[in-house]
């Protein structure tokens, strides 16, 4: 059986880390990743919550700022999709919503992490 493990943290605390502190945490995580080798799928660090968007509401849906879901909703799935920008990602979420109209889709930029490989260079306002 597969499990998704969602990492929660105080974003302001993480943002306050120096490059060295962040590297230390990432090195520790790499150690855990190595321990999970063969069982670990894609891992990612989500983009800033201030740049997150949520698509909800009837019909075409309304795009709201922020990663907000009502407490009656639970995270039940996720998609990793390569898009040129946030507008393209929102369009993809709208396509998903057309076939699953009762769902709420949170759209977040992510930074993909591949054990042993450095982060790829990123550009744009939604990047970390």
JSON list of C-alpha atoms in Angstrom, two decimals:
[
{"chain": "A", "resi": 1, "resn": "UNK", "atom": "CA", "xyz": [0.00, 0.00, 0.00]},
{"chain": "A", "resi": 2, "resn": "UNK", "atom": "CA", "xyz": [1.26, 3.45, -0.84]},
{"chain": "A", "resi": 3, "resn": "UNK", "atom": "CA", "xyz": [1.14, 6.38, 1.57]},
{"chain": "A", "resi": 4, "resn": "UNK", "atom": "CA", "xyz": [1.50, 10.10, 1.06]},
{"chain": "A", "resi": 5, "resn": "UNK", "atom": "CA", "xyz": [3.27, 11.85, 3.90]},
{"chain": "A", "resi": 6, "resn": "UNK", "atom": "CA", "xyz": [2.56, 15.59, 4.02]},
{"chain": "A", "resi": 7, "resn": "UNK", "atom": "CA", "xyz": [5.13, 17.74, 5.81]},
{"chain": "A", "resi": 8, "resn": "UNK", "atom": "CA", "xyz": [3.71, 20.62, 7.87]},
{"chain": "A", "resi": 9, "resn": "UNK", "atom": "CA", "xyz": [5.89, 23.34, 9.39]},
{"chain": "A", "resi": 10, "resn": "UNK", "atom": "CA", "xyz": [5.67, 26.99, 10.37]},
{"chain": "A", "resi": 11, "resn": "UNK", "atom": "CA", "xyz": [6.53, 28.64, 7.07]},
{"chain": "A", "resi": 12, "resn": "UNK", "atom": "CA", "xyz": [8.01, 31.76, 8.68]},
{"chain": "A", "resi": 13, "resn": "UNK", "atom": "CA", "xyz": [10.43, 29.58, 10.66]},
{"chain": "A", "resi": 14, "resn": "UNK", "atom": "CA", "xyz": [11.62, 27.77, 7.53]},
{"chain": "A", "resi": 15, "resn": "UNK", "atom": "CA", "xyz": [11.98, 31.07, 5.65]},
{"chain": "A", "resi": 16, "resn": "UNK", "atom": "CA", "xyz": [14.14, 32.43, 8.49]},
{"chain": "A", "resi": 17, "resn": "UNK", "atom": "CA", "xyz": [16.73, 29.65, 8.15]},
{"chain": "A", "resi": 18, "resn": "UNK", "atom": "CA", "xyz": [20.13, 30.59, 6.79]},
{"chain": "A", "resi": 19, "resn": "UNK", "atom": "CA", "xyz": [21.36, 28.75, 3.71]},
{"chain": "A", "resi": 20, "resn": "UNK", "atom": "CA", "xyz": [23.57, 26.67, 6.03]},
{"chain": "A", "resi": 21, "resn": "UNK", "atom": "CA", "xyz": [20.66, 25.77, 8.33]},
{"chain": "A", "resi": 22, "resn": "UNK", "atom": "CA", "xyz": [18.53, 24.79, 5.35]},
{"chain": "A", "resi": 23, "resn": "UNK", "atom": "CA", "xyz": [21.38, 22.69, 3.93]},
{"chain": "A", "resi": 24, "resn": "UNK", "atom": "CA", "xyz": [21.77, 20.92, 7.29]},
{"chain": "A", "resi": 25, "resn": "UNK", "atom": "CA", "xyz": [18.07, 20.03, 7.39]},
{"chain": "A", "resi": 26, "resn": "UNK", "atom": "CA", "xyz": [18.15, 18.88, 3.76]},
{"chain": "A", "resi": 27, "resn": "UNK", "atom": "CA", "xyz": [21.23, 16.73, 4.45]},
{"chain": "A", "resi": 28, "resn": "UNK", "atom": "CA", "xyz": [19.41, 15.10, 7.37]},
{"chain": "A", "resi": 29, "resn": "UNK", "atom": "CA", "xyz": [16.40, 14.47, 5.16]},
{"chain": "A", "resi": 30, "resn": "UNK", "atom": "CA", "xyz": [18.65, 12.95, 2.52]},
{"chain": "A", "resi": 31, "resn": "UNK", "atom": "CA", "xyz": [19.78, 10.44, 5.17]},
{"chain": "A", "resi": 32, "resn": "UNK", "atom": "CA", "xyz": [16.17, 9.43, 5.77]},
{"chain": "A", "resi": 33, "resn": "UNK", "atom": "CA", "xyz": [15.59, 9.27, 2.01]},
{"chain": "A", "resi": 34, "resn": "UNK", "atom": "CA", "xyz": [18.54, 6.90, 1.67]},
{"chain": "A", "resi": 35, "resn": "UNK", "atom": "CA", "xyz": [17.04, 4.70, 4.38]},
{"chain": "A", "resi": 36, "resn": "UNK", "atom": "CA", "xyz": [13.79, 4.61, 2.39]},
{"chain": "A", "resi": 37, "resn": "UNK", "atom": "CA", "xyz": [15.54, 3.90, -0.94]},
{"chain": "A", "resi": 38, "resn": "UNK", "atom": "CA", "xyz": [13.45, 1.64, -3.15]},
{"chain": "A", "resi": 39, "resn": "UNK", "atom": "CA", "xyz": [10.24, 2.65, -1.36]},
{"chain": "A", "resi": 40, "resn": "UNK", "atom": "CA", "xyz": [10.39, 6.43, -1.71]},
{"chain": "A", "resi": 41, "resn": "UNK", "atom": "CA", "xyz": [8.60, 8.13, -4.60]},
{"chain": "A", "resi": 42, "resn": "UNK", "atom": "CA", "xyz": [8.85, 11.78, -5.66]},
{"chain": "A", "resi": 43, "resn": "UNK", "atom": "CA", "xyz": [9.44, 14.31, -2.90]},
{"chain": "A", "resi": 44, "resn": "UNK", "atom": "CA", "xyz": [8.91, 18.04, -3.17]},
{"chain": "A", "resi": 45, "resn": "UNK", "atom": "CA", "xyz": [9.05, 21.29, -1.24]},
{"chain": "A", "resi": 46, "resn": "UNK", "atom": "CA", "xyz": [5.93, 23.37, -1.89]},
{"chain": "A", "resi": 47, "resn": "UNK", "atom": "CA", "xyz": [6.14, 26.98, -2.99]},
{"chain": "A", "resi": 48, "resn": "UNK", "atom": "CA", "xyz": [5.22, 29.86, -0.70]},
{"chain": "A", "resi": 49, "resn": "UNK", "atom": "CA", "xyz": [1.68, 29.76, 0.66]},
{"chain": "A", "resi": 50, "resn": "UNK", "atom": "CA", "xyz": [1.32, 33.43, -0.35]},
{"chain": "A", "resi": 51, "resn": "UNK", "atom": "CA", "xyz": [1.52, 32.29, -3.98]},
{"chain": "A", "resi": 52, "resn": "UNK", "atom": "CA", "xyz": [-0.89, 29.35, -3.59]},
{"chain": "A", "resi": 53, "resn": "UNK", "atom": "CA", "xyz": [-4.27, 29.36, -5.29]},
{"chain": "A", "resi": 54, "resn": "UNK", "atom": "CA", "xyz": [-7.43, 27.36, -4.65]},
{"chain": "A", "resi": 55, "resn": "UNK", "atom": "CA", "xyz": [-10.08, 26.62, -7.27]},
{"chain": "A", "resi": 56, "resn": "UNK", "atom": "CA", "xyz": [-13.58, 26.13, -5.82]},
{"chain": "A", "resi": 57, "resn": "UNK", "atom": "CA", "xyz": [-17.23, 26.91, -6.37]},
{"chain": "A", "resi": 58, "resn": "UNK", "atom": "CA", "xyz": [-19.88, 25.96, -8.89]},
{"chain": "A", "resi": 59, "resn": "UNK", "atom": "CA", "xyz": [-19.47, 25.88, -12.65]},
{"chain": "A", "resi": 60, "resn": "UNK", "atom": "CA", "xyz": [-16.16, 27.17, -13.97]},
{"chain": "A", "resi": 61, "resn": "UNK", "atom": "CA", "xyz": [-15.09, 27.78, -10.35]},
{"chain": "A", "resi": 62, "resn": "UNK", "atom": "CA", "xyz": [-13.48, 30.78, -8.73]},
{"chain": "A", "resi": 63, "resn": "UNK", "atom": "CA", "xyz": [-9.73, 31.10, -8.14]},
{"chain": "A", "resi": 64, "resn": "UNK", "atom": "CA", "xyz": [-8.99, 32.29, -4.59]},
{"chain": "A", "resi": 65, "resn": "UNK", "atom": "CA", "xyz": [-5.67, 33.37, -3.14]},
{"chain": "A", "resi": 66, "resn": "UNK", "atom": "CA", "xyz": [-4.22, 30.99, -0.61]},
{"chain": "A", "resi": 67, "resn": "UNK", "atom": "CA", "xyz": [-4.11, 27.28, 0.17]},
{"chain": "A", "resi": 68, "resn": "UNK", "atom": "CA", "xyz": [-7.50, 27.20, 1.83]},
{"chain": "A", "resi": 69, "resn": "UNK", "atom": "CA", "xyz": [-9.86, 24.26, 2.07]},
{"chain": "A", "resi": 70, "resn": "UNK", "atom": "CA", "xyz": [-12.83, 24.07, 4.39]},
{"chain": "A", "resi": 71, "resn": "UNK", "atom": "CA", "xyz": [-12.31, 21.86, 7.42]},
{"chain": "A", "resi": 72, "resn": "UNK", "atom": "CA", "xyz": [-14.93, 19.41, 6.17]},
{"chain": "A", "resi": 73, "resn": "UNK", "atom": "CA", "xyz": [-12.60, 18.62, 3.24]},
{"chain": "A", "resi": 74, "resn": "UNK", "atom": "CA", "xyz": [-9.59, 16.34, 3.44]},
{"chain": "A", "resi": 75, "resn": "UNK", "atom": "CA", "xyz": [-6.62, 16.03, 1.11]},
{"chain": "A", "resi": 76, "resn": "UNK", "atom": "CA", "xyz": [-7.37, 12.87, -0.87]},
{"chain": "A", "resi": 77, "resn": "UNK", "atom": "CA", "xyz": [-5.04, 13.05, -3.82]},
{"chain": "A", "resi": 78, "resn": "UNK", "atom": "CA", "xyz": [-2.36, 15.02, -5.56]},
{"chain": "A", "resi": 79, "resn": "UNK", "atom": "CA", "xyz": [-0.97, 15.61, -9.02]},
{"chain": "A", "resi": 80, "resn": "UNK", "atom": "CA", "xyz": [2.52, 16.67, -10.03]},
{"chain": "A", "resi": 81, "resn": "UNK", "atom": "CA", "xyz": [2.24, 18.47, -13.36]},
{"chain": "A", "resi": 82, "resn": "UNK", "atom": "CA", "xyz": [4.77, 20.45, -15.38]},
{"chain": "A", "resi": 83, "resn": "UNK", "atom": "CA", "xyz": [3.27, 23.79, -16.43]},
{"chain": "A", "resi": 84, "resn": "UNK", "atom": "CA", "xyz": [4.76, 26.92, -17.96]},
{"chain": "A", "resi": 85, "resn": "UNK", "atom": "CA", "xyz": [3.12, 29.16, -15.35]},
{"chain": "A", "resi": 86, "resn": "UNK", "atom": "CA", "xyz": [0.34, 29.43, -12.75]},
{"chain": "A", "resi": 87, "resn": "UNK", "atom": "CA", "xyz": [-2.29, 30.17, -15.40]},
{"chain": "A", "resi": 88, "resn": "UNK", "atom": "CA", "xyz": [-1.53, 26.92, -17.18]},
{"chain": "A", "resi": 89, "resn": "UNK", "atom": "CA", "xyz": [-1.70, 25.05, -13.85]},
{"chain": "A", "resi": 90, "resn": "UNK", "atom": "CA", "xyz": [-5.08, 26.66, -13.10]},
{"chain": "A", "resi": 91, "resn": "UNK", "atom": "CA", "xyz": [-6.31, 25.59, -16.55]},
{"chain": "A", "resi": 92, "resn": "UNK", "atom": "CA", "xyz": [-5.23, 22.01, -15.78]},
{"chain": "A", "resi": 93, "resn": "UNK", "atom": "CA", "xyz": [-7.09, 22.17, -12.45]},
{"chain": "A", "resi": 94, "resn": "UNK", "atom": "CA", "xyz": [-10.19, 23.39, -14.28]},
{"chain": "A", "resi": 95, "resn": "UNK", "atom": "CA", "xyz": [-9.94, 20.36, -16.60]},
{"chain": "A", "resi": 96, "resn": "UNK", "atom": "CA", "xyz": [-9.76, 18.05, -13.57]},
{"chain": "A", "resi": 97, "resn": "UNK", "atom": "CA", "xyz": [-12.70, 19.86, -12.01]},
{"chain": "A", "resi": 98, "resn": "UNK", "atom": "CA", "xyz": [-14.84, 19.36, -15.10]},
{"chain": "A", "resi": 99, "resn": "UNK", "atom": "CA", "xyz": [-14.85, 15.62, -14.45]},
{"chain": "A", "resi": 100, "resn": "UNK", "atom": "CA", "xyz": [-14.84, 15.89, -10.62]},
{"chain": "A", "resi": 101, "resn": "UNK", "atom": "CA", "xyz": [-16.91, 19.03, -9.91]},
{"chain": "A", "resi": 102, "resn": "UNK", "atom": "CA", "xyz": [-17.31, 18.50, -6.17]},
{"chain": "A", "resi": 103, "resn": "UNK", "atom": "CA", "xyz": [-13.54, 18.58, -5.59]},
{"chain": "A", "resi": 104, "resn": "UNK", "atom": "CA", "xyz": [-11.51, 21.59, -4.46]},
{"chain": "A", "resi": 105, "resn": "UNK", "atom": "CA", "xyz": [-8.08, 21.89, -6.06]},
{"chain": "A", "resi": 106, "resn": "UNK", "atom": "CA", "xyz": [-5.21, 23.74, -4.41]},
{"chain": "A", "resi": 107, "resn": "UNK", "atom": "CA", "xyz": [-2.55, 24.89, -6.88]},
{"chain": "A", "resi": 108, "resn": "UNK", "atom": "CA", "xyz": [0.97, 25.23, -5.49]},
{"chain": "A", "resi": 109, "resn": "UNK", "atom": "CA", "xyz": [4.34, 25.63, -7.15]},
{"chain": "A", "resi": 110, "resn": "UNK", "atom": "CA", "xyz": [6.73, 22.91, -6.02]},
{"chain": "A", "resi": 111, "resn": "UNK", "atom": "CA", "xyz": [10.45, 22.34, -6.11]},
{"chain": "A", "resi": 112, "resn": "UNK", "atom": "CA", "xyz": [11.13, 18.73, -7.02]},
{"chain": "A", "resi": 113, "resn": "UNK", "atom": "CA", "xyz": [13.75, 16.96, -4.94]},
{"chain": "A", "resi": 114, "resn": "UNK", "atom": "CA", "xyz": [15.69, 14.05, -6.40]},
{"chain": "A", "resi": 115, "resn": "UNK", "atom": "CA", "xyz": [17.95, 12.39, -3.81]},
{"chain": "A", "resi": 116, "resn": "UNK", "atom": "CA", "xyz": [21.57, 13.09, -4.64]},
{"chain": "A", "resi": 117, "resn": "UNK", "atom": "CA", "xyz": [20.82, 15.75, -7.26]},
{"chain": "A", "resi": 118, "resn": "UNK", "atom": "CA", "xyz": [20.93, 19.50, -6.68]},
{"chain": "A", "resi": 119, "resn": "UNK", "atom": "CA", "xyz": [17.74, 21.56, -7.05]},
{"chain": "A", "resi": 120, "resn": "UNK", "atom": "CA", "xyz": [17.19, 22.66, -10.62]},
{"chain": "A", "resi": 121, "resn": "UNK", "atom": "CA", "xyz": [17.39, 26.39, -11.22]},
{"chain": "A", "resi": 122, "resn": "UNK", "atom": "CA", "xyz": [13.99, 28.03, -11.03]},
{"chain": "A", "resi": 123, "resn": "UNK", "atom": "CA", "xyz": [12.69, 31.34, -12.26]},
{"chain": "A", "resi": 124, "resn": "UNK", "atom": "CA", "xyz": [9.54, 33.33, -11.67]},
{"chain": "A", "resi": 125, "resn": "UNK", "atom": "CA", "xyz": [7.60, 34.91, -8.83]},
{"chain": "A", "resi": 126, "resn": "UNK", "atom": "CA", "xyz": [6.06, 31.62, -7.71]},
{"chain": "A", "resi": 127, "resn": "UNK", "atom": "CA", "xyz": [9.41, 29.93, -7.09]},
{"chain": "A", "resi": 128, "resn": "UNK", "atom": "CA", "xyz": [10.96, 29.44, -3.69]}
]
